[in-house]
GROMACS .gro file of C-alpha atoms in nm:
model
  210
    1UNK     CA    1   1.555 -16.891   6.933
    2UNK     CA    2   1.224 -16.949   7.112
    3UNK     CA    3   1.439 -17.114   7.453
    4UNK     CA    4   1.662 -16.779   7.386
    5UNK     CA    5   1.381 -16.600   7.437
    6UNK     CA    6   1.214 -16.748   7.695
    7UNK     CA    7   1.535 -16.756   7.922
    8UNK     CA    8   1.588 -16.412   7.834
    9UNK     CA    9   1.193 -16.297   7.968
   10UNK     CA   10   1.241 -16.515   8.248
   11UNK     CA   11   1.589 -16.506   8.376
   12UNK     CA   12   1.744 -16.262   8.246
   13UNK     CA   13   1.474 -15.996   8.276
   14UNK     CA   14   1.470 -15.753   7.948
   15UNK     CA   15   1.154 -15.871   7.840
   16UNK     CA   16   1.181 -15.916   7.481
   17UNK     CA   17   0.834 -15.927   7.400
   18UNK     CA   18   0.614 -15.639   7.341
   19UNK     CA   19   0.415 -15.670   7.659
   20UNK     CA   20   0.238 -15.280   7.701
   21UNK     CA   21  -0.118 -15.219   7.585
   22UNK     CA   22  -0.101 -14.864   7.444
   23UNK     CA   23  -0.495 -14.792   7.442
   24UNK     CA   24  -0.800 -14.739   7.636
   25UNK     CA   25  -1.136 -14.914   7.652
   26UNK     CA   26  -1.259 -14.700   7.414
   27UNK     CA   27  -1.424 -14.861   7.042
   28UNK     CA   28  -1.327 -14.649   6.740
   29UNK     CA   29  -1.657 -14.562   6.577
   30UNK     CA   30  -1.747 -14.726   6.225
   31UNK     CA   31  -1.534 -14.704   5.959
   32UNK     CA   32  -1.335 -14.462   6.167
   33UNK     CA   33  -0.951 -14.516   6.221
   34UNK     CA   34  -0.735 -14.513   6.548
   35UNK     CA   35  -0.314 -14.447   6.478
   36UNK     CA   36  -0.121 -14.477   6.781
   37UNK     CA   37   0.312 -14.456   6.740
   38UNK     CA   38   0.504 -14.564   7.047
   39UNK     CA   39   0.859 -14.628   7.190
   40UNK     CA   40   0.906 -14.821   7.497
   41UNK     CA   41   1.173 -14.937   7.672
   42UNK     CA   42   1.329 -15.120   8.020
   43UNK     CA   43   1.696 -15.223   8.053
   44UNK     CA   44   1.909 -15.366   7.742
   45UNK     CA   45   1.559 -15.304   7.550
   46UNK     CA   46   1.447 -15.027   7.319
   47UNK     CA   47   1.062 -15.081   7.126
   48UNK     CA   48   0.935 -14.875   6.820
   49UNK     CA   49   0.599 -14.946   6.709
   50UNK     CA   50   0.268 -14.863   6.523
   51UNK     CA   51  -0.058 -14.960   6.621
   52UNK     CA   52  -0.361 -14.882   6.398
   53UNK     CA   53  -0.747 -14.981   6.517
   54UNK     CA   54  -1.051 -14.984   6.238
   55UNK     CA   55  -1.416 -14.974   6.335
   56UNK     CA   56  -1.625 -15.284   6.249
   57UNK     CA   57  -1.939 -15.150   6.419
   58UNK     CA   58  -2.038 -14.973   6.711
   59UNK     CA   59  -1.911 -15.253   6.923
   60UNK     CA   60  -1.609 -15.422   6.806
   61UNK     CA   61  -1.282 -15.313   6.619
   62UNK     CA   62  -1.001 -15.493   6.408
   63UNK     CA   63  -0.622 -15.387   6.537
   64UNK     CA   64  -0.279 -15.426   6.422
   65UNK     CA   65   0.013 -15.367   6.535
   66UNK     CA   66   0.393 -15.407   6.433
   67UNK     CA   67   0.656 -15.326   6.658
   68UNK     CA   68   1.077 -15.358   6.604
   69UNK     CA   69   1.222 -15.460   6.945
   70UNK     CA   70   1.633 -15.361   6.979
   71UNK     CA   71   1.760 -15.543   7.263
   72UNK     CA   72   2.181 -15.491   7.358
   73UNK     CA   73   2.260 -15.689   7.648
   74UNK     CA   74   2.601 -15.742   7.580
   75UNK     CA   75   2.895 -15.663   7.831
   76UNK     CA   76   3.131 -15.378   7.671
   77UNK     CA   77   3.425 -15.567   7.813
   78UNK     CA   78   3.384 -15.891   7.673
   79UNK     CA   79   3.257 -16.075   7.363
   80UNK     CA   80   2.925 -16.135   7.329
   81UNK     CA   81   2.956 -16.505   7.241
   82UNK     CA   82   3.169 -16.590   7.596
   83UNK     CA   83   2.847 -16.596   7.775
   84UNK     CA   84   2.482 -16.735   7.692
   85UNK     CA   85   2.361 -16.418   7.870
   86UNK     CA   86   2.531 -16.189   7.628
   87UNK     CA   87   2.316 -16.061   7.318
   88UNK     CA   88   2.299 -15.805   7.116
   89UNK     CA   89   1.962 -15.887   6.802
   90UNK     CA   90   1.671 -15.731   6.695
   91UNK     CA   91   1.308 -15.877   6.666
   92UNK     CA   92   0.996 -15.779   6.470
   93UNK     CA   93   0.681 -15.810   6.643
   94UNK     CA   94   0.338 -15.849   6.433
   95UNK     CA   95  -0.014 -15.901   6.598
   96UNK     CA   96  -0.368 -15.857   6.504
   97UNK     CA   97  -0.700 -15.934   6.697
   98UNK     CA   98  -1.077 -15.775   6.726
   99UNK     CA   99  -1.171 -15.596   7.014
  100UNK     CA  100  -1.482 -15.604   7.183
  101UNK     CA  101  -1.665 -15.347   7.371
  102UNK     CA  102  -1.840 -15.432   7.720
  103UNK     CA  103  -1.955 -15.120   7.869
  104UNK     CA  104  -1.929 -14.796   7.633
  105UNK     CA  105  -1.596 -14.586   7.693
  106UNK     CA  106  -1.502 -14.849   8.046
  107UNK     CA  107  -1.439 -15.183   7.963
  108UNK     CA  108  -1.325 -15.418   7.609
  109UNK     CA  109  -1.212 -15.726   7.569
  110UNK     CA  110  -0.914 -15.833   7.311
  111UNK     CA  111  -0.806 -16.098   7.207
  112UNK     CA  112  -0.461 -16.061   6.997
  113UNK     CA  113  -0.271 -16.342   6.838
  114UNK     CA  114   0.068 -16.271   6.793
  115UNK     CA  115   0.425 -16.380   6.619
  116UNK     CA  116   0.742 -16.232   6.719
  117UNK     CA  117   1.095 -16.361   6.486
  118UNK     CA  118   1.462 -16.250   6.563
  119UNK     CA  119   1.628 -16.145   6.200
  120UNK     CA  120   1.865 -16.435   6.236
  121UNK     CA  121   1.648 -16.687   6.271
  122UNK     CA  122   1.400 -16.865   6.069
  123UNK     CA  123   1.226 -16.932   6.439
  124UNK     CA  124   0.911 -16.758   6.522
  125UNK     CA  125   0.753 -16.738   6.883
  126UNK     CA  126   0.357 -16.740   6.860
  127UNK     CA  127   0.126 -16.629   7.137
  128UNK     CA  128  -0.258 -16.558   7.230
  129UNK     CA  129  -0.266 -16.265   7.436
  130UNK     CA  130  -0.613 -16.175   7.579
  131UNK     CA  131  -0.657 -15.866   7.776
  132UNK     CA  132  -0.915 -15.685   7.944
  133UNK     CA  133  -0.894 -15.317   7.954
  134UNK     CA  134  -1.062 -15.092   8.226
  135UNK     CA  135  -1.071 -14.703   8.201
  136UNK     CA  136  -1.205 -14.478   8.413
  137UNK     CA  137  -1.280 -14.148   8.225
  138UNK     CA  138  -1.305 -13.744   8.302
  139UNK     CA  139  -1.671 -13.634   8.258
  140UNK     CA  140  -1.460 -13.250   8.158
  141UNK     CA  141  -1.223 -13.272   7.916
  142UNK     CA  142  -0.925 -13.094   8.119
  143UNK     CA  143  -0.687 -13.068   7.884
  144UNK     CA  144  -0.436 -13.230   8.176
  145UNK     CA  145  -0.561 -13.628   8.236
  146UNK     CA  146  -0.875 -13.754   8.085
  147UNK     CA  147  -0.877 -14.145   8.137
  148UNK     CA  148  -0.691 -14.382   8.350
  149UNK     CA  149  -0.655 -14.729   8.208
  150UNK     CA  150  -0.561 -15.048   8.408
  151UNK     CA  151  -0.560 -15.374   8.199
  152UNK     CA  152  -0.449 -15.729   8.251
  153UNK     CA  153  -0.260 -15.952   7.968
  154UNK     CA  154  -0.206 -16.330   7.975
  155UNK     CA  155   0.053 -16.473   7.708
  156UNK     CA  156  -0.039 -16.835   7.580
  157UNK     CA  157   0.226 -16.984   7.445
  158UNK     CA  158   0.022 -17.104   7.078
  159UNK     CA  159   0.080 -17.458   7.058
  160UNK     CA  160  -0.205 -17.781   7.132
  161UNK     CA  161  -0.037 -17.879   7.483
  162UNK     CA  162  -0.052 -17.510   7.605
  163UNK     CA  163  -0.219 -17.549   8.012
  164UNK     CA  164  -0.375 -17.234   8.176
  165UNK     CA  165  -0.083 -17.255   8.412
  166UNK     CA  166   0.177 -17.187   8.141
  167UNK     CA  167   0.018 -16.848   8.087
  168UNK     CA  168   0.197 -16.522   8.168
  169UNK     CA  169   0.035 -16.256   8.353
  170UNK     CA  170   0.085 -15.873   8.246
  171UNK     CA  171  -0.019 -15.553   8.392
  172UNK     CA  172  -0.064 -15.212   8.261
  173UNK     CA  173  -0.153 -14.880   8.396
  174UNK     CA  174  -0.138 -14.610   8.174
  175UNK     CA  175  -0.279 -14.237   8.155
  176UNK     CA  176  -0.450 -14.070   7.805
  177UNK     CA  177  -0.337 -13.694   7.849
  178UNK     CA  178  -0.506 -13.463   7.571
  179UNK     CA  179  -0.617 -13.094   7.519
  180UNK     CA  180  -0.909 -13.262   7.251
  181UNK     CA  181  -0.955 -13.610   7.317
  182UNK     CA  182  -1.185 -13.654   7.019
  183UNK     CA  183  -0.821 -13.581   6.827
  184UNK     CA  184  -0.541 -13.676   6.987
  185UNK     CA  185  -0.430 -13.876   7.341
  186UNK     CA  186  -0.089 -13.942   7.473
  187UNK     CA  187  -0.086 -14.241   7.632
  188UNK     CA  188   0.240 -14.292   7.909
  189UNK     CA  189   0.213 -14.611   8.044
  190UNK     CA  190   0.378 -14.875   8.299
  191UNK     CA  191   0.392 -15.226   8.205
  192UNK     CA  192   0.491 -15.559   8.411
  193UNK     CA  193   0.484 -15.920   8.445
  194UNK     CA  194   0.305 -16.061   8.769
  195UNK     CA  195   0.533 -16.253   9.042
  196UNK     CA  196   0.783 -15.989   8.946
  197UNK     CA  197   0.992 -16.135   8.687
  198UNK     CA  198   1.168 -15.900   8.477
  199UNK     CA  199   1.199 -15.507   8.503
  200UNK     CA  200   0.889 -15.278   8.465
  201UNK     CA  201   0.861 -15.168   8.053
  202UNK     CA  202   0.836 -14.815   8.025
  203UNK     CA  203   0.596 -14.690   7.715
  204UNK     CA  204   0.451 -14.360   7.564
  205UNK     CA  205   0.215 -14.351   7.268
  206UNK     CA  206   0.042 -14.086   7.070
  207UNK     CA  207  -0.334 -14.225   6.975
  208UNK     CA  208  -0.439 -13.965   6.649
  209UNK     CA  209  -0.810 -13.973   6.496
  210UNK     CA  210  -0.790 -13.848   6.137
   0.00000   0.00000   0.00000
């Protein structure tokens, strides 16, 4: 499953991981709560997830997120089991991390460990994914775009001989759109893998603060 899965992110090009970020730099206050639903999706590859974010402190905050992954690559004129190119499964994607604030409301640091498993297989395909996020925020809340957020993702394959150099490299951008930030942010956002392997993930969220 996990060589499936690697050809497939590599070769292939659906990207069968759940690569986008979905958030800003900005730390969910203590005790407070973050709820952010998303789809995504690129070719052969649909996403539907839930992330949730609790506040530790001032500075840091525990995530989660869980995320079903649909992927249909399989030619309508031919059976999917003439061709090792040809699938047609479903993952579930779990991860969970703390995230650390640098500079209020601009930049965090997280650090995510995750496990992704196909429904057929007793396989599962761990990673560390660190990321810095970056966002660059209105001083008026315009009801039209209030942050921009570029962040950078590496994927560690989690095993003992994992080398830097075996890392992936992921990019976001992504927008928070609201009419009362302090309530609600949609967050579009444009995902991809650096040295252009595989096809840009497409994702929208919708971050709520109960």
């Amino acid at each position: 499953m996990i060589r499936r899965l690697i050809i497939l992110l590599l070769i292939v090009g659906c990207v069968p991981l759940t690569i986008s970020n979905i958030q800003s730099a900005k730390i969910v206050d203590k005790g407070k709560v973050e709820f952010t639903p998303s789809v995504s999706t690129t070719l052969n590859t649909f996403n539907l997830g839930v992330q949730t974010a609790y506040g530790l402190n001032r500075k840091s905050n525990l995530r989660f997120r869980l995320e079903r992954i649909f992927i249909d690559a399989c030619d309508r004129d031919d059976n999917c089991e003439n061709s090792f190119f040809n699938y047609k499964f479903n993952l579930t994607h779990l991860s969970f991390g703390l995230k650390y604030q640098l500079i209020k409301n601009k930049s965090a640091i997280y650090l995510p460990i995750s496990f992704t498993k196909e429904d057929e297989s007793a396989d599962i395909l761990k990673l560390i994914e660190p990321t810095y996020i970056h966002t660059f925020s209105s001083e008026k809340n315009t009801g039209i775009i209030n942050e921009f957020t570029l962040s950078i993702k590496a994927l560690y394959p989690f095993r003992p001989e994992t080398k830097v150099k075996d890392a992936l490299l992921v990019y976001s951008i992504g927008l928070g759109i609201s009419g009362d930030i302090d309530k609600w942010v949609i967050r579009p956002e444009l995902s991809f893998l650096g040295g252009g392997v595989g096809f840009p993930l497409l994702s929208i969220g919708l971050s709520i603060y109960p």
